[in-house]
């Protein structure tokens, strides 16, 4: 890949040198300049199309006035709603969103330092992506406010200082985690943009991230012009993921799917 890029640079330099040699005066430059700009339109358009999918999505979500995380969460909620049995449609559909606590508290640890917030919605049947995404975005921003994060962490700290034997405390924590996990329909984690040293870029085609789960977990990251979603599902049916990715394709995104199945 590195040799191919170097060959492209040599060809571009040779083309520019040939173009310059063909110019014998100011009049020749004035005649050839429009032709040169026209010739550059093709590679410029090709470079633009290479990132068309992520740019289309970015402008579409910006038109809604929401973040990428809120839009993807809303799309996946709608996908879950389509597969929810009629007798269970009165229950809330909730998304769990891991939050990087390093944005709120100074930390030098290399271990995971995060907390998970939960955003829920009870469907009426009239929701669309245009109406659901702004609502989720407002709830998410409220939960991410420093005051709410601080209050949640203060509660954990008070629980940590309760003078009870450690086995009892661990049992209570495990029970609370189990109860909380029962309230979460799926989890969505946005890692953001993956950045590497420029020297490594010629050797990297892309990144993908996954997280093992006993339910439904989607990890989001982007690199270059690609937005990559890694979905892990313990569900026997793939209808929810089919609905989710089909909705992204229907919105105008250029979607490429890679799938593998692990037998239990």
Short mmCIF file of N, CA, C and O in Angstrom, two decimals, residues 5-118:
data_model
loop_
_atom_site.label_atom_id
_atom_site.label_comp_id
_atom_site.label_asym_id
_atom_site.label_seq_id
_atom_site.Cartn_x
_atom_site.Cartn_y
_atom_site.Cartn_z
N UNK A 5 0.99 4.30 -2.90
CA UNK A 5 0.83 5.74 -2.66
C UNK A 5 2.02 6.53 -3.21
O UNK A 5 1.85 7.62 -3.75
N UNK A 6 3.22 5.97 -3.06
CA UNK A 6 4.40 6.66 -3.59
C UNK A 6 4.33 6.74 -5.10
O UNK A 6 4.70 7.76 -5.70
N UNK A 7 3.84 5.69 -5.76
CA UNK A 7 3.69 5.70 -7.21
C UNK A 7 2.68 6.76 -7.65
O UNK A 7 2.88 7.45 -8.64
N UNK A 8 1.59 6.91 -6.89
CA UNK A 8 0.60 7.94 -7.22
C UNK A 8 1.19 9.34 -7.10
O UNK A 8 0.92 10.21 -7.92
N UNK A 9 2.02 9.55 -6.08
CA UNK A 9 2.65 10.87 -5.92
C UNK A 9 3.57 11.17 -7.10
O UNK A 9 3.61 12.30 -7.59
N UNK A 10 4.33 10.17 -7.55
CA UNK A 10 5.24 10.36 -8.67
C UNK A 10 4.46 10.68 -9.94
O UNK A 10 4.83 11.58 -10.72
N UNK A 11 3.35 10.00 -10.18
CA UNK A 11 2.53 10.25 -11.37
C UNK A 11 1.92 11.65 -11.33
O UNK A 11 1.86 12.34 -12.35
N UNK A 12 1.47 12.09 -10.14
CA UNK A 12 0.91 13.44 -10.04
C UNK A 12 1.97 14.49 -10.31
O UNK A 12 1.72 15.48 -11.01
N UNK A 13 3.18 14.28 -9.76
CA UNK A 13 4.26 15.23 -9.99
C UNK A 13 4.65 15.26 -11.47
O UNK A 13 4.90 16.34 -12.03
N UNK A 14 4.68 14.11 -12.12
CA UNK A 14 5.02 14.06 -13.54
C UNK A 14 3.95 14.77 -14.38
O UNK A 14 4.27 15.49 -15.34
N UNK A 15 2.68 14.60 -14.02
CA UNK A 15 1.61 15.26 -14.77
C UNK A 15 1.69 16.77 -14.62
O UNK A 15 1.52 17.52 -15.60
N UNK A 16 1.98 17.24 -13.41
CA UNK A 16 2.11 18.68 -13.20
C UNK A 16 3.32 19.24 -13.95
O UNK A 16 3.26 20.34 -14.52
N UNK A 17 4.42 18.48 -13.96
CA UNK A 17 5.61 18.93 -14.67
C UNK A 17 5.35 19.00 -16.18
O UNK A 17 5.76 19.96 -16.86
N UNK A 18 4.64 18.01 -16.73
CA UNK A 18 4.30 18.01 -18.14
C UNK A 18 3.39 19.18 -18.48
O UNK A 18 3.54 19.84 -19.52
N UNK A 19 2.46 19.46 -17.60
CA UNK A 19 1.54 20.58 -17.81
C UNK A 19 2.32 21.91 -17.83
O UNK A 19 2.06 22.80 -18.65
N UNK A 20 3.30 22.04 -16.91
CA UNK A 20 4.08 23.27 -16.85
C UNK A 20 4.95 23.44 -18.10
O UNK A 20 5.14 24.56 -18.59
N UNK A 21 5.49 22.33 -18.63
CA UNK A 21 6.33 22.42 -19.81
C UNK A 21 5.54 22.83 -21.06
O UNK A 21 6.10 23.40 -22.00
N UNK A 22 4.26 22.52 -21.04
CA UNK A 22 3.43 22.87 -22.19
C UNK A 22 3.10 24.36 -22.25
O UNK A 22 2.61 24.86 -23.27
N UNK A 23 3.34 25.08 -21.16
CA UNK A 23 3.02 26.50 -21.12
C UNK A 23 4.20 27.31 -21.63
O UNK A 23 5.30 27.21 -21.07
N UNK A 24 4.01 28.09 -22.68
CA UNK A 24 5.10 28.86 -23.28
C UNK A 24 4.91 30.37 -23.09
O UNK A 24 5.66 31.15 -23.63
N UNK A 25 3.90 30.75 -22.33
CA UNK A 25 3.68 32.17 -22.11
C UNK A 25 2.42 32.41 -21.33
O UNK A 25 1.67 31.50 -20.98
N UNK A 26 2.16 33.71 -21.04
CA UNK A 26 0.99 34.07 -20.25
C UNK A 26 -0.30 33.73 -20.98
O UNK A 26 -1.28 33.31 -20.38
N UNK A 27 -0.28 33.91 -22.31
CA UNK A 27 -1.49 33.61 -23.09
C UNK A 27 -1.79 32.10 -23.07
O UNK A 27 -2.94 31.68 -22.97
N UNK A 28 -0.73 31.30 -23.15
CA UNK A 28 -0.91 29.86 -23.09
C UNK A 28 -1.45 29.43 -21.73
O UNK A 28 -2.28 28.51 -21.62
N UNK A 29 -0.98 30.11 -20.66
CA UNK A 29 -1.47 29.81 -19.32
C UNK A 29 -2.96 30.13 -19.21
O UNK A 29 -3.74 29.35 -18.65
N UNK A 30 -3.37 31.27 -19.75
CA UNK A 30 -4.78 31.65 -19.69
C UNK A 30 -5.66 30.67 -20.46
O UNK A 30 -6.80 30.41 -20.08
N UNK A 31 -5.12 30.10 -21.55
CA UNK A 31 -5.88 29.13 -22.33
C UNK A 31 -5.94 27.76 -21.65
O UNK A 31 -6.97 27.09 -21.66
N UNK A 32 -4.82 27.37 -21.04
CA UNK A 32 -4.72 26.02 -20.48
C UNK A 32 -5.32 25.91 -19.08
O UNK A 32 -5.70 24.82 -18.65
N UNK A 33 -5.41 27.04 -18.34
CA UNK A 33 -5.87 26.97 -16.96
C UNK A 33 -7.29 26.42 -16.83
O UNK A 33 -7.53 25.53 -15.99
N UNK A 34 -8.26 26.88 -17.65
CA UNK A 34 -9.61 26.27 -17.54
C UNK A 34 -9.61 24.78 -17.83
O UNK A 34 -10.34 24.01 -17.19
N UNK A 35 -8.76 24.36 -18.81
CA UNK A 35 -8.68 22.94 -19.11
C UNK A 35 -8.10 22.15 -17.93
O UNK A 35 -8.55 21.04 -17.61
N UNK A 36 -7.10 22.74 -17.27
CA UNK A 36 -6.50 22.08 -16.12
C UNK A 36 -7.47 21.95 -14.96
O UNK A 36 -7.56 20.91 -14.31
N UNK A 37 -8.25 23.02 -14.72
CA UNK A 37 -9.24 22.96 -13.64
C UNK A 37 -10.33 21.94 -13.95
O UNK A 37 -10.80 21.23 -13.06
N UNK A 38 -10.71 21.86 -15.23
CA UNK A 38 -11.71 20.87 -15.61
C UNK A 38 -11.19 19.45 -15.41
O UNK A 38 -11.92 18.56 -14.95
N UNK A 39 -9.92 19.25 -15.72
CA UNK A 39 -9.33 17.91 -15.54
C UNK A 39 -9.24 17.53 -14.07
O UNK A 39 -9.32 16.35 -13.72
N UNK A 40 -9.10 18.53 -13.19
CA UNK A 40 -9.00 18.25 -11.76
C UNK A 40 -10.34 17.93 -11.13
O UNK A 40 -10.39 17.44 -9.99
N UNK A 41 -11.43 18.21 -11.84
CA UNK A 41 -12.75 17.97 -11.26
C UNK A 41 -12.99 16.48 -11.02
O UNK A 41 -13.62 16.10 -10.03
N UNK A 42 -12.49 15.63 -11.90
CA UNK A 42 -12.71 14.19 -11.75
C UNK A 42 -12.06 13.63 -10.48
O UNK A 42 -12.74 12.98 -9.66
N UNK A 43 -10.74 13.85 -10.25
CA UNK A 43 -10.16 13.32 -9.00
C UNK A 43 -10.74 13.98 -7.76
O UNK A 43 -10.86 13.34 -6.71
N UNK A 44 -11.10 15.27 -7.85
CA UNK A 44 -11.70 15.93 -6.69
C UNK A 44 -13.05 15.30 -6.35
O UNK A 44 -13.37 15.07 -5.18
N UNK A 45 -13.86 15.03 -7.36
CA UNK A 45 -15.16 14.41 -7.14
C UNK A 45 -15.00 12.99 -6.60
O UNK A 45 -15.76 12.55 -5.74
N UNK A 46 -13.98 12.27 -7.09
CA UNK A 46 -13.71 10.92 -6.59
C UNK A 46 -13.33 10.96 -5.11
O UNK A 46 -13.79 10.14 -4.31
N UNK A 47 -12.50 11.91 -4.72
CA UNK A 47 -12.10 12.04 -3.32
C UNK A 47 -13.30 12.37 -2.44
O UNK A 47 -13.43 11.89 -1.31
N UNK A 48 -14.22 13.19 -2.97
CA UNK A 48 -15.41 13.53 -2.22
C UNK A 48 -16.31 12.32 -2.03
O UNK A 48 -16.86 12.08 -0.95
N UNK A 49 -16.45 11.51 -3.07
CA UNK A 49 -17.33 10.34 -3.00
C UNK A 49 -16.79 9.28 -2.05
O UNK A 49 -17.55 8.47 -1.53
N UNK A 50 -15.49 9.28 -1.82
CA UNK A 50 -14.91 8.28 -0.92
C UNK A 50 -15.46 8.43 0.48
O UNK A 50 -15.54 7.48 1.24
N UNK A 51 -15.83 9.66 0.88
CA UNK A 51 -16.38 9.89 2.21
C UNK A 51 -17.83 10.35 2.13
O UNK A 51 -18.33 10.97 3.05
N UNK A 52 -18.50 10.03 1.00
CA UNK A 52 -19.87 10.50 0.82
C UNK A 52 -20.80 9.98 1.91
O UNK A 52 -21.65 10.70 2.42
N UNK A 53 -20.63 8.72 2.28
CA UNK A 53 -21.56 8.12 3.22
C UNK A 53 -21.54 8.83 4.56
O UNK A 53 -22.57 9.22 5.09
N UNK A 54 -20.36 9.01 5.13
CA UNK A 54 -20.28 9.64 6.44
C UNK A 54 -20.64 11.12 6.38
O UNK A 54 -21.24 11.67 7.30
N UNK A 55 -20.32 11.79 5.24
CA UNK A 55 -20.70 13.19 5.11
C UNK A 55 -22.22 13.33 5.00
O UNK A 55 -22.81 14.23 5.60
N UNK A 56 -22.85 12.41 4.25
CA UNK A 56 -24.30 12.46 4.12
C UNK A 56 -24.95 12.30 5.49
O UNK A 56 -25.88 13.03 5.85
N UNK A 57 -24.47 11.33 6.25
CA UNK A 57 -25.03 11.12 7.57
C UNK A 57 -24.81 12.30 8.48
O UNK A 57 -25.69 12.70 9.24
N UNK A 58 -23.61 12.89 8.40
CA UNK A 58 -23.29 14.02 9.27
C UNK A 58 -24.22 15.20 8.99
O UNK A 58 -24.76 15.81 9.91
N UNK A 59 -24.44 15.52 7.71
CA UNK A 59 -25.33 16.63 7.37
C UNK A 59 -26.78 16.31 7.73
O UNK A 59 -27.53 17.20 8.14
N UNK A 60 -27.19 15.05 7.54
CA UNK A 60 -28.56 14.68 7.88
C UNK A 60 -28.81 14.82 9.38
O UNK A 60 -29.84 15.37 9.80
N UNK A 61 -27.87 14.35 10.21
CA UNK A 61 -28.05 14.45 11.65
C UNK A 61 -27.91 15.89 12.13
O UNK A 61 -28.57 16.30 13.08
N UNK A 62 -27.07 16.65 11.46
CA UNK A 62 -26.95 18.05 11.85
C UNK A 62 -28.23 18.81 11.52
O UNK A 62 -28.62 19.73 12.24
N UNK A 63 -28.91 18.41 10.42
CA UNK A 63 -30.18 19.05 10.08
C UNK A 63 -31.21 18.80 11.16
O UNK A 63 -32.09 19.64 11.41
N UNK A 64 -31.13 17.64 11.84
CA UNK A 64 -32.04 17.36 12.94
C UNK A 64 -31.63 18.09 14.21
O UNK A 64 -32.42 18.15 15.16
N UNK A 65 -30.41 18.61 14.24
CA UNK A 65 -29.94 19.31 15.43
C UNK A 65 -29.59 18.37 16.57
O UNK A 65 -29.72 18.75 17.74
N UNK A 66 -29.16 17.13 16.26
CA UNK A 66 -28.85 16.15 17.30
C UNK A 66 -27.44 15.60 17.07
O UNK A 66 -26.84 15.79 16.02
N UNK A 67 -26.96 14.90 18.09
CA UNK A 67 -25.65 14.26 17.98
C UNK A 67 -25.79 12.93 17.23
O UNK A 67 -26.88 12.38 17.08
N UNK A 68 -24.65 12.43 16.79
CA UNK A 68 -24.63 11.14 16.11
C UNK A 68 -25.13 10.04 17.04
O UNK A 68 -25.90 9.16 16.63
N UNK A 69 -24.72 10.08 18.30
CA UNK A 69 -25.15 9.06 19.27
C UNK A 69 -26.65 9.04 19.43
O UNK A 69 -27.29 7.98 19.43
N UNK A 70 -27.26 10.22 19.55
CA UNK A 70 -28.71 10.30 19.73
C UNK A 70 -29.45 9.77 18.50
O UNK A 70 -30.47 9.07 18.62
N UNK A 71 -28.94 10.09 17.32
CA UNK A 71 -29.59 9.64 16.10
C UNK A 71 -29.51 8.13 15.95
O UNK A 71 -30.50 7.47 15.60
N UNK A 72 -28.35 7.55 16.22
CA UNK A 72 -28.20 6.09 16.13
C UNK A 72 -29.04 5.39 17.19
O UNK A 72 -29.63 4.34 16.93
N UNK A 73 -29.08 5.96 18.40
CA UNK A 73 -29.91 5.37 19.45
C UNK A 73 -31.38 5.39 19.06
O UNK A 73 -32.11 4.41 19.28
N UNK A 74 -31.83 6.50 18.47
CA UNK A 74 -33.23 6.60 18.05
C UNK A 74 -33.54 5.60 16.95
O UNK A 74 -34.59 4.94 16.96
N UNK A 75 -32.62 5.46 16.00
CA UNK A 75 -32.84 4.51 14.90
C UNK A 75 -32.91 3.07 15.42
O UNK A 75 -33.74 2.27 14.95
N UNK A 76 -32.07 2.75 16.40
CA UNK A 76 -32.09 1.39 16.92
C UNK A 76 -33.33 1.17 17.81
O UNK A 76 -33.87 0.07 17.86
N UNK A 77 -33.77 2.20 18.51
CA UNK A 77 -35.02 2.09 19.28
C UNK A 77 -36.20 1.78 18.36
O UNK A 77 -37.05 0.94 18.67
N UNK A 78 -36.26 2.49 17.22
CA UNK A 78 -37.33 2.24 16.25
C UNK A 78 -37.25 0.81 15.71
O UNK A 78 -38.28 0.17 15.46
N UNK A 79 -36.01 0.32 15.53
CA UNK A 79 -35.84 -1.06 15.05
C UNK A 79 -36.35 -2.07 16.08
O UNK A 79 -36.96 -3.08 15.72
N UNK A 80 -36.11 -1.79 17.36
CA UNK A 80 -36.61 -2.66 18.43
C UNK A 80 -38.13 -2.61 18.49
O UNK A 80 -38.81 -3.63 18.63
N UNK A 81 -38.69 -1.40 18.35
CA UNK A 81 -40.14 -1.22 18.43
C UNK A 81 -40.85 -2.02 17.34
O UNK A 81 -41.93 -2.58 17.58
N UNK A 82 -40.26 -2.12 16.18
CA UNK A 82 -40.90 -2.87 15.09
C UNK A 82 -41.03 -4.35 15.41
O UNK A 82 -41.90 -5.03 14.85
N UNK A 83 -40.17 -4.86 16.29
CA UNK A 83 -40.19 -6.29 16.62
C UNK A 83 -40.80 -6.55 18.00
O UNK A 83 -40.79 -7.70 18.46
N UNK A 84 -41.30 -5.52 18.67
CA UNK A 84 -41.89 -5.70 19.99
C UNK A 84 -43.29 -6.28 19.88
O UNK A 84 -44.13 -5.75 19.14
N UNK A 85 -43.59 -7.36 20.61
CA UNK A 85 -44.96 -7.92 20.57
C UNK A 85 -45.99 -6.91 21.03
O UNK A 85 -45.69 -6.01 21.84
N UNK A 86 -47.20 -7.04 20.54
CA UNK A 86 -48.25 -6.06 20.82
C UNK A 86 -48.53 -5.94 22.31
O UNK A 86 -48.78 -4.83 22.82
N UNK A 87 -48.49 -7.05 23.06
CA UNK A 87 -48.80 -7.01 24.49
C UNK A 87 -47.70 -6.34 25.32
O UNK A 87 -47.92 -6.03 26.49
N UNK A 88 -46.51 -6.12 24.74
CA UNK A 88 -45.40 -5.53 25.47
C UNK A 88 -45.08 -4.11 25.02
O UNK A 88 -44.09 -3.53 25.45
N UNK A 89 -45.91 -3.55 24.16
CA UNK A 89 -45.60 -2.23 23.62
C UNK A 89 -45.86 -1.08 24.59
O UNK A 89 -45.59 0.07 24.27
N UNK A 90 -46.41 -1.40 25.74
CA UNK A 90 -46.58 -0.36 26.74
C UNK A 90 -45.35 -0.19 27.62
O UNK A 90 -45.30 0.74 28.44
N UNK A 91 -44.38 -1.07 27.47
CA UNK A 91 -43.15 -0.98 28.26
C UNK A 91 -42.17 0.00 27.60
O UNK A 91 -42.16 0.18 26.38
N UNK A 92 -41.32 0.59 28.43
CA UNK A 92 -40.31 1.53 27.92
C UNK A 92 -39.19 0.76 27.22
O UNK A 92 -38.79 -0.32 27.66
N UNK A 93 -38.70 1.31 26.15
CA UNK A 93 -37.49 0.82 25.48
C UNK A 93 -36.35 1.73 25.91
O UNK A 93 -36.43 2.95 25.75
N UNK A 94 -35.32 1.14 26.47
CA UNK A 94 -34.24 1.93 27.07
C UNK A 94 -32.91 1.58 26.44
O UNK A 94 -32.63 0.41 26.13
N UNK A 95 -32.08 2.60 26.25
CA UNK A 95 -30.73 2.41 25.72
C UNK A 95 -29.74 2.76 26.83
O UNK A 95 -29.87 3.78 27.52
N UNK A 96 -28.75 1.89 27.02
CA UNK A 96 -27.67 2.17 27.95
C UNK A 96 -26.49 2.79 27.20
O UNK A 96 -26.08 2.30 26.15
N UNK A 97 -25.97 3.89 27.75
CA UNK A 97 -24.91 4.65 27.08
C UNK A 97 -23.72 4.81 28.04
O UNK A 97 -23.81 5.54 29.02
N UNK A 98 -22.61 4.11 27.79
CA UNK A 98 -21.42 4.31 28.62
C UNK A 98 -20.88 5.73 28.49
O UNK A 98 -20.84 6.29 27.40
N UNK A 99 -20.47 6.31 29.61
CA UNK A 99 -19.97 7.68 29.65
C UNK A 99 -18.53 7.66 30.14
O UNK A 99 -18.23 7.06 31.19
N UNK A 100 -17.65 8.30 29.42
CA UNK A 100 -16.25 8.40 29.81
C UNK A 100 -16.13 9.43 30.93
O UNK A 100 -16.27 10.63 30.71
N UNK A 101 -15.83 8.97 32.14
CA UNK A 101 -15.77 9.86 33.30
C UNK A 101 -14.50 10.71 33.32
O UNK A 101 -14.39 11.63 34.14
N UNK A 102 -13.55 10.42 32.43
CA UNK A 102 -12.35 11.27 32.37
C UNK A 102 -12.70 12.68 31.90
O UNK A 102 -11.90 13.60 32.10
N UNK A 103 -13.84 12.83 31.26
CA UNK A 103 -14.28 14.17 30.85
C UNK A 103 -14.81 14.98 32.02
O UNK A 103 -15.04 16.19 31.89
N UNK A 104 -15.02 14.33 33.17
CA UNK A 104 -15.58 15.00 34.34
C UNK A 104 -14.63 15.00 35.54
O UNK A 104 -14.68 15.90 36.37
N UNK A 105 -13.79 13.97 35.65
CA UNK A 105 -12.89 13.84 36.79
C UNK A 105 -11.47 13.58 36.30
O UNK A 105 -11.28 12.80 35.37
N UNK A 106 -10.48 14.22 36.90
CA UNK A 106 -9.09 13.95 36.50
C UNK A 106 -8.70 12.53 36.90
O UNK A 106 -9.01 12.06 38.00
N UNK A 107 -8.05 11.82 35.99
CA UNK A 107 -7.66 10.44 36.25
C UNK A 107 -6.44 10.08 35.43
O UNK A 107 -6.31 10.47 34.28
N UNK A 108 -5.52 9.35 36.06
CA UNK A 108 -4.32 8.87 35.39
C UNK A 108 -4.34 7.36 35.18
O UNK A 108 -3.38 6.79 34.67
N UNK A 109 -5.42 6.71 35.56
CA UNK A 109 -5.47 5.26 35.45
C UNK A 109 -5.62 4.83 33.99
O UNK A 109 -6.24 5.52 33.17
N UNK A 110 -5.03 3.69 33.67
CA UNK A 110 -5.17 3.11 32.33
C UNK A 110 -6.37 2.16 32.25
O UNK A 110 -6.69 1.66 31.18
N UNK A 111 -7.03 1.94 33.38
CA UNK A 111 -8.19 1.05 33.40
C UNK A 111 -9.43 1.81 32.94
O UNK A 111 -9.44 3.03 32.83
N UNK A 112 -10.48 1.05 32.66
CA UNK A 112 -11.74 1.67 32.28
C UNK A 112 -12.26 2.55 33.41
O UNK A 112 -12.27 2.14 34.58
N UNK A 113 -12.66 3.75 33.06
CA UNK A 113 -13.20 4.70 34.04
C UNK A 113 -14.45 5.30 33.43
O UNK A 113 -14.41 6.32 32.76
N UNK A 114 -15.57 4.61 33.65
CA UNK A 114 -16.80 5.02 32.99
C UNK A 114 -17.99 4.70 33.87
O UNK A 114 -17.90 3.96 34.86
N UNK A 115 -19.10 5.26 33.51
CA UNK A 115 -20.38 4.98 34.13
C UNK A 115 -21.42 4.89 33.01
O UNK A 115 -21.24 5.50 31.95
N UNK A 116 -22.47 4.14 33.24
CA UNK A 116 -23.50 3.97 32.21
C UNK A 116 -24.77 4.70 32.61
O UNK A 116 -25.26 4.53 33.73
N UNK A 117 -25.28 5.50 31.70
CA UNK A 117 -26.56 6.16 31.93
C UNK A 117 -27.63 5.48 31.08
O UNK A 117 -27.32 4.80 30.09
N UNK A 118 -28.87 5.66 31.47
CA UNK A 118 -29.97 5.00 30.77
C UNK A 118 -30.97 6.05 30.32
O UNK A 118 -31.41 6.90 31.10
#
